[in-house]
């Protein structure tokens, strides 16, 4: 592991998660440890059902691990909250509230005053290119637009850690490509600390500073691959990046690891 | 232009079609009724009065009091009792249903009582209601309440249970406490199911009310019908029955209208993944 000199922003230490009673239930995650440094973009890939989403849910504090602990800045993390913001695969927008109300939701829960709410809303709408959808309801938006709103709702909280659980898994290929580039740009400009769960190897190679490959269930960490940071090809479109030899090599290596797990299942 | 025009007519035609069919079938029924009574005289007027007779009686009941009140008086009395009973059932039943779904402990304690009570028909309570409240408004309102309450509870509970847990998680991550979560996420999302419950509660309450009025009271539509029977006035009975049915339809329509106003976010999903 690299970067071990500094205290990680988010650390999952020896996490084991059983659903149902231990030893007779299902073990989703088995003794996983990972550390995300400040400003780092970590991608977790693995076959379906390998426990990668469970790892994120536990990391967010939404579920308690059976064993192990979650640390934020080296201290035990408390209950879930806006500092560890989550973007879900199914968007999870509040259907009875408009785009603006959805984005302001967390600010209101934290008692941010109305003026500041409005300022941050307007800023976020601009960043996510949602200005003209301010008063739309989620049901009036396409899937891609809904996920933009969900990302804006997380980012407006200025979270220290952003957890993303297959955020583009429910989108069509074209929309996904656009949003991948958008997230890449956001990370480059704002240096968010991100833990990103995906089953797409391409996505992981394009977005991640490090890619963590998980084994089939019970999920263990199979291998960790460091990718070049701040290279030119990552700044461009994913289509262009995918033609770079480094991208191809990394994708091949990671895919071989994932494939082993799928075939062994 | 021409194509647009054609499309538009076609789409507006198809949206009006159920309405046209509905009006048509009512009209056919009315024609058959007229033919079999006043025109052909197949049916004895003491069994089934003609539409003309019923309309005449209707006009008569509007201006002349019958058994103590005009038609408006009877309707008003029924609506008042109904509103009291349904109002109480909604105010109590919806929160109980929400809590049943939200707090497992609350449900464990109170659900068995609810389950036993809800299988007792509303009319089984009439004697005890008379004993408690006499022949007063409270008696009929209580019967309405008992008829309307279970639908409020069950549908509110169902609505809350069907809220996607991921919405609750999203609210938690954004820092929402229990109160804010219920108020801004859970209850609004459950609102369509709660509305369905209200519709059922309203019609159950209305039906139970008329039944209760047949047995007890000195005013109301149920009372009007029973007085029609006592006075051998079949047309009075028919005016009462038609008034009961029409009022039911009007109330339900108003509620459905209010749903589209109160839940503006429930629009058809016009565009998905565009």
mmCIF file of N, CA, C and O in Angstrom, chain A residues 99 103 121-133 144-156 164 168 178-179 182-183 185-186 190 192:
data_model
loop_
_atom_site.group_PDB
_atom_site.id
_atom_site.type_symbol
_atom_site.label_atom_id
_atom_site.label_comp_id
_atom_site.label_asym_id
_atom_site.label_seq_id
_atom_site.Cartn_x
_atom_site.Cartn_y
_atom_site.Cartn_z
ATOM 1 N N UNK A 99 -36.522 19.357 -7.880
ATOM 2 C CA UNK A 99 -35.060 19.292 -7.946
ATOM 3 C C UNK A 99 -34.454 20.200 -6.872
ATOM 4 O O UNK A 99 -33.589 19.791 -6.096
ATOM 5 N N UNK A 103 -32.240 19.056 -3.568
ATOM 6 C CA UNK A 103 -30.852 19.471 -3.353
ATOM 7 C C UNK A 103 -30.717 20.213 -2.024
ATOM 8 O O UNK A 103 -29.715 20.088 -1.325
ATOM 9 N N UNK A 121 -27.435 26.129 -3.559
ATOM 10 C CA UNK A 121 -28.291 25.478 -4.557
ATOM 11 C C UNK A 121 -27.958 25.991 -5.956
ATOM 12 O O UNK A 121 -27.712 25.212 -6.882
ATOM 13 N N UNK A 122 -27.925 27.331 -6.083
ATOM 14 C CA UNK A 122 -27.691 27.931 -7.394
ATOM 15 C C UNK A 122 -26.323 27.511 -7.932
ATOM 16 O O UNK A 122 -26.182 27.149 -9.105
ATOM 17 N N UNK A 123 -25.348 27.505 -7.033
ATOM 18 C CA UNK A 123 -23.996 27.111 -7.424
ATOM 19 C C UNK A 123 -23.979 25.661 -7.931
ATOM 20 O O UNK A 123 -23.418 25.358 -8.977
ATOM 21 N N UNK A 124 -24.656 24.808 -7.187
ATOM 22 C CA UNK A 124 -24.667 23.388 -7.527
ATOM 23 C C UNK A 124 -25.443 23.106 -8.815
ATOM 24 O O UNK A 124 -25.038 22.282 -9.624
ATOM 25 N N UNK A 125 -26.550 23.816 -8.990
ATOM 26 C CA UNK A 125 -27.332 23.661 -10.222
ATOM 27 C C UNK A 125 -26.471 23.994 -11.430
ATOM 28 O O UNK A 125 -26.546 23.353 -12.462
ATOM 29 N N UNK A 126 -25.631 25.013 -11.245
ATOM 30 C CA UNK A 126 -24.758 25.442 -12.332
ATOM 31 C C UNK A 126 -23.701 24.365 -12.617
ATOM 32 O O UNK A 126 -23.504 23.975 -13.764
ATOM 33 N N UNK A 127 -23.082 23.886 -11.547
ATOM 34 C CA UNK A 127 -22.030 22.879 -11.719
ATOM 35 C C UNK A 127 -22.578 21.641 -12.427
ATOM 36 O O UNK A 127 -21.951 21.095 -13.327
ATOM 37 N N UNK A 128 -23.751 21.202 -12.017
ATOM 38 C CA UNK A 128 -24.321 19.975 -12.584
ATOM 39 C C UNK A 128 -25.198 20.253 -13.811
ATOM 40 O O UNK A 128 -25.870 19.355 -14.290
ATOM 41 N N UNK A 129 -25.198 21.482 -14.275
ATOM 42 C CA UNK A 129 -25.959 21.862 -15.473
ATOM 43 C C UNK A 129 -27.442 21.513 -15.336
ATOM 44 O O UNK A 129 -28.034 20.860 -16.196
ATOM 45 N N UNK A 130 -28.009 21.932 -14.229
ATOM 46 C CA UNK A 130 -29.414 21.591 -13.948
ATOM 47 C C UNK A 130 -30.289 22.823 -13.843
ATOM 48 O O UNK A 130 -31.435 22.724 -13.417
ATOM 49 N N UNK A 131 -29.753 23.994 -14.201
ATOM 50 C CA UNK A 131 -30.476 25.254 -13.962
ATOM 51 C C UNK A 131 -31.923 25.211 -14.442
ATOM 52 O O UNK A 131 -32.826 25.631 -13.742
ATOM 53 N N UNK A 132 -32.123 24.660 -15.650
ATOM 54 C CA UNK A 132 -33.483 24.766 -16.184
ATOM 55 C C UNK A 132 -34.426 23.719 -15.608
ATOM 56 O O UNK A 132 -35.608 23.716 -15.904
ATOM 57 N N UNK A 133 -33.899 22.811 -14.768
ATOM 58 C CA UNK A 133 -34.748 21.778 -14.180
ATOM 59 C C UNK A 133 -35.058 22.043 -12.716
ATOM 60 O O UNK A 133 -35.581 21.201 -12.013
ATOM 61 N N UNK A 144 -30.575 9.953 -16.491
ATOM 62 C CA UNK A 144 -29.310 10.668 -16.393
ATOM 63 C C UNK A 144 -29.456 11.963 -15.618
ATOM 64 O O UNK A 144 -28.626 12.297 -14.764
ATOM 65 N N UNK A 145 -30.545 12.681 -15.879
ATOM 66 C CA UNK A 145 -30.799 13.935 -15.169
ATOM 67 C C UNK A 145 -31.064 13.662 -13.688
ATOM 68 O O UNK A 145 -30.618 14.413 -12.821
ATOM 69 N N UNK A 146 -31.800 12.584 -13.415
ATOM 70 C CA UNK A 146 -32.073 12.248 -12.015
ATOM 71 C C UNK A 146 -30.770 11.986 -11.263
ATOM 72 O O UNK A 146 -30.605 12.412 -10.119
ATOM 73 N N UNK A 147 -29.836 11.276 -11.931
ATOM 74 C CA UNK A 147 -28.590 10.984 -11.234
ATOM 75 C C UNK A 147 -27.752 12.251 -11.059
ATOM 76 O O UNK A 147 -27.064 12.408 -10.063
ATOM 77 N N UNK A 148 -27.845 13.181 -11.985
ATOM 78 C CA UNK A 148 -27.179 14.479 -11.798
ATOM 79 C C UNK A 148 -27.718 15.178 -10.550
ATOM 80 O O UNK A 148 -26.962 15.754 -9.777
ATOM 81 N N UNK A 149 -29.033 15.113 -10.388
ATOM 82 C CA UNK A 149 -29.643 15.739 -9.212
ATOM 83 C C UNK A 149 -29.136 15.051 -7.941
ATOM 84 O O UNK A 149 -28.779 15.709 -6.964
ATOM 85 N N UNK A 150 -29.078 13.726 -7.984
ATOM 86 C CA UNK A 150 -28.618 12.987 -6.807
ATOM 87 C C UNK A 150 -27.170 13.353 -6.478
ATOM 88 O O UNK A 150 -26.808 13.518 -5.310
ATOM 89 N N UNK A 151 -26.347 13.491 -7.505
ATOM 90 C CA UNK A 151 -24.948 13.872 -7.265
ATOM 91 C C UNK A 151 -24.901 15.297 -6.693
ATOM 92 O O UNK A 151 -24.194 15.564 -5.719
ATOM 93 N N UNK A 152 -25.701 16.187 -7.279
ATOM 94 C CA UNK A 152 -25.747 17.565 -6.772
ATOM 95 C C UNK A 152 -26.204 17.586 -5.315
ATOM 96 O O UNK A 152 -25.657 18.331 -4.495
ATOM 97 N N UNK A 153 -27.177 16.756 -4.980
ATOM 98 C CA UNK A 153 -27.694 16.699 -3.612
ATOM 99 C C UNK A 153 -26.598 16.258 -2.627
ATOM 100 O O UNK A 153 -26.580 16.685 -1.475
ATOM 101 N N UNK A 154 -25.700 15.395 -3.106
ATOM 102 C CA UNK A 154 -24.576 14.988 -2.253
ATOM 103 C C UNK A 154 -23.511 16.074 -2.191
ATOM 104 O O UNK A 154 -23.016 16.407 -1.114
ATOM 105 N N UNK A 155 -23.151 16.620 -3.354
ATOM 106 C CA UNK A 155 -22.039 17.565 -3.398
ATOM 107 C C UNK A 155 -22.352 18.874 -2.674
ATOM 108 O O UNK A 155 -21.457 19.510 -2.127
ATOM 109 N N UNK A 156 -23.628 19.269 -2.662
ATOM 110 C CA UNK A 156 -24.002 20.534 -2.045
ATOM 111 C C UNK A 156 -23.684 20.517 -0.544
ATOM 112 O O UNK A 156 -23.512 21.554 0.078
ATOM 113 N N UNK A 164 -19.991 6.323 -3.713
ATOM 114 C CA UNK A 164 -20.877 6.156 -4.872
ATOM 115 C C UNK A 164 -21.050 4.672 -5.149
ATOM 116 O O UNK A 164 -20.085 3.950 -5.408
ATOM 117 N N UNK A 168 -23.818 4.717 -11.974
ATOM 118 C CA UNK A 168 -24.236 4.790 -13.382
ATOM 119 C C UNK A 168 -24.773 3.457 -13.875
ATOM 120 O O UNK A 168 -25.021 3.273 -15.060
ATOM 121 N N UNK A 178 -21.245 10.201 -20.589
ATOM 122 C CA UNK A 178 -21.239 11.634 -20.289
ATOM 123 C C UNK A 178 -21.023 11.864 -18.792
ATOM 124 O O UNK A 178 -20.205 12.706 -18.379
ATOM 125 N N UNK A 179 -21.707 11.102 -17.974
ATOM 126 C CA UNK A 179 -21.588 11.317 -16.532
ATOM 127 C C UNK A 179 -20.231 10.874 -15.986
ATOM 128 O O UNK A 179 -19.719 11.474 -15.045
ATOM 129 N N UNK A 182 -18.079 13.679 -16.560
ATOM 130 C CA UNK A 182 -18.463 14.751 -15.626
ATOM 131 C C UNK A 182 -17.845 14.509 -14.236
ATOM 132 O O UNK A 182 -17.287 15.416 -13.631
ATOM 133 N N UNK A 183 -17.940 13.276 -13.777
ATOM 134 C CA UNK A 183 -17.394 12.941 -12.456
ATOM 135 C C UNK A 183 -15.873 13.074 -12.463
ATOM 136 O O UNK A 183 -15.274 13.580 -11.513
ATOM 137 N N UNK A 185 -14.185 15.124 -14.267
ATOM 138 C CA UNK A 185 -13.907 16.565 -14.243
ATOM 139 C C UNK A 185 -14.094 17.133 -12.830
ATOM 140 O O UNK A 185 -13.251 17.879 -12.318
ATOM 141 N N UNK A 186 -15.211 16.734 -12.179
ATOM 142 C CA UNK A 186 -15.493 17.226 -10.826
ATOM 143 C C UNK A 186 -14.365 16.861 -9.866
ATOM 144 O O UNK A 186 -13.930 17.671 -9.052
ATOM 145 N N UNK A 190 -12.248 19.624 -7.966
ATOM 146 C CA UNK A 190 -12.586 19.841 -6.554
ATOM 147 C C UNK A 190 -11.882 18.886 -5.590
ATOM 148 O O UNK A 190 -12.038 19.017 -4.381
ATOM 149 N N UNK A 192 -12.383 15.801 -4.601
ATOM 150 C CA UNK A 192 -13.186 15.049 -3.639
ATOM 151 C C UNK A 192 -12.476 13.756 -3.288
ATOM 152 O O UNK A 192 -11.702 13.213 -4.082
#
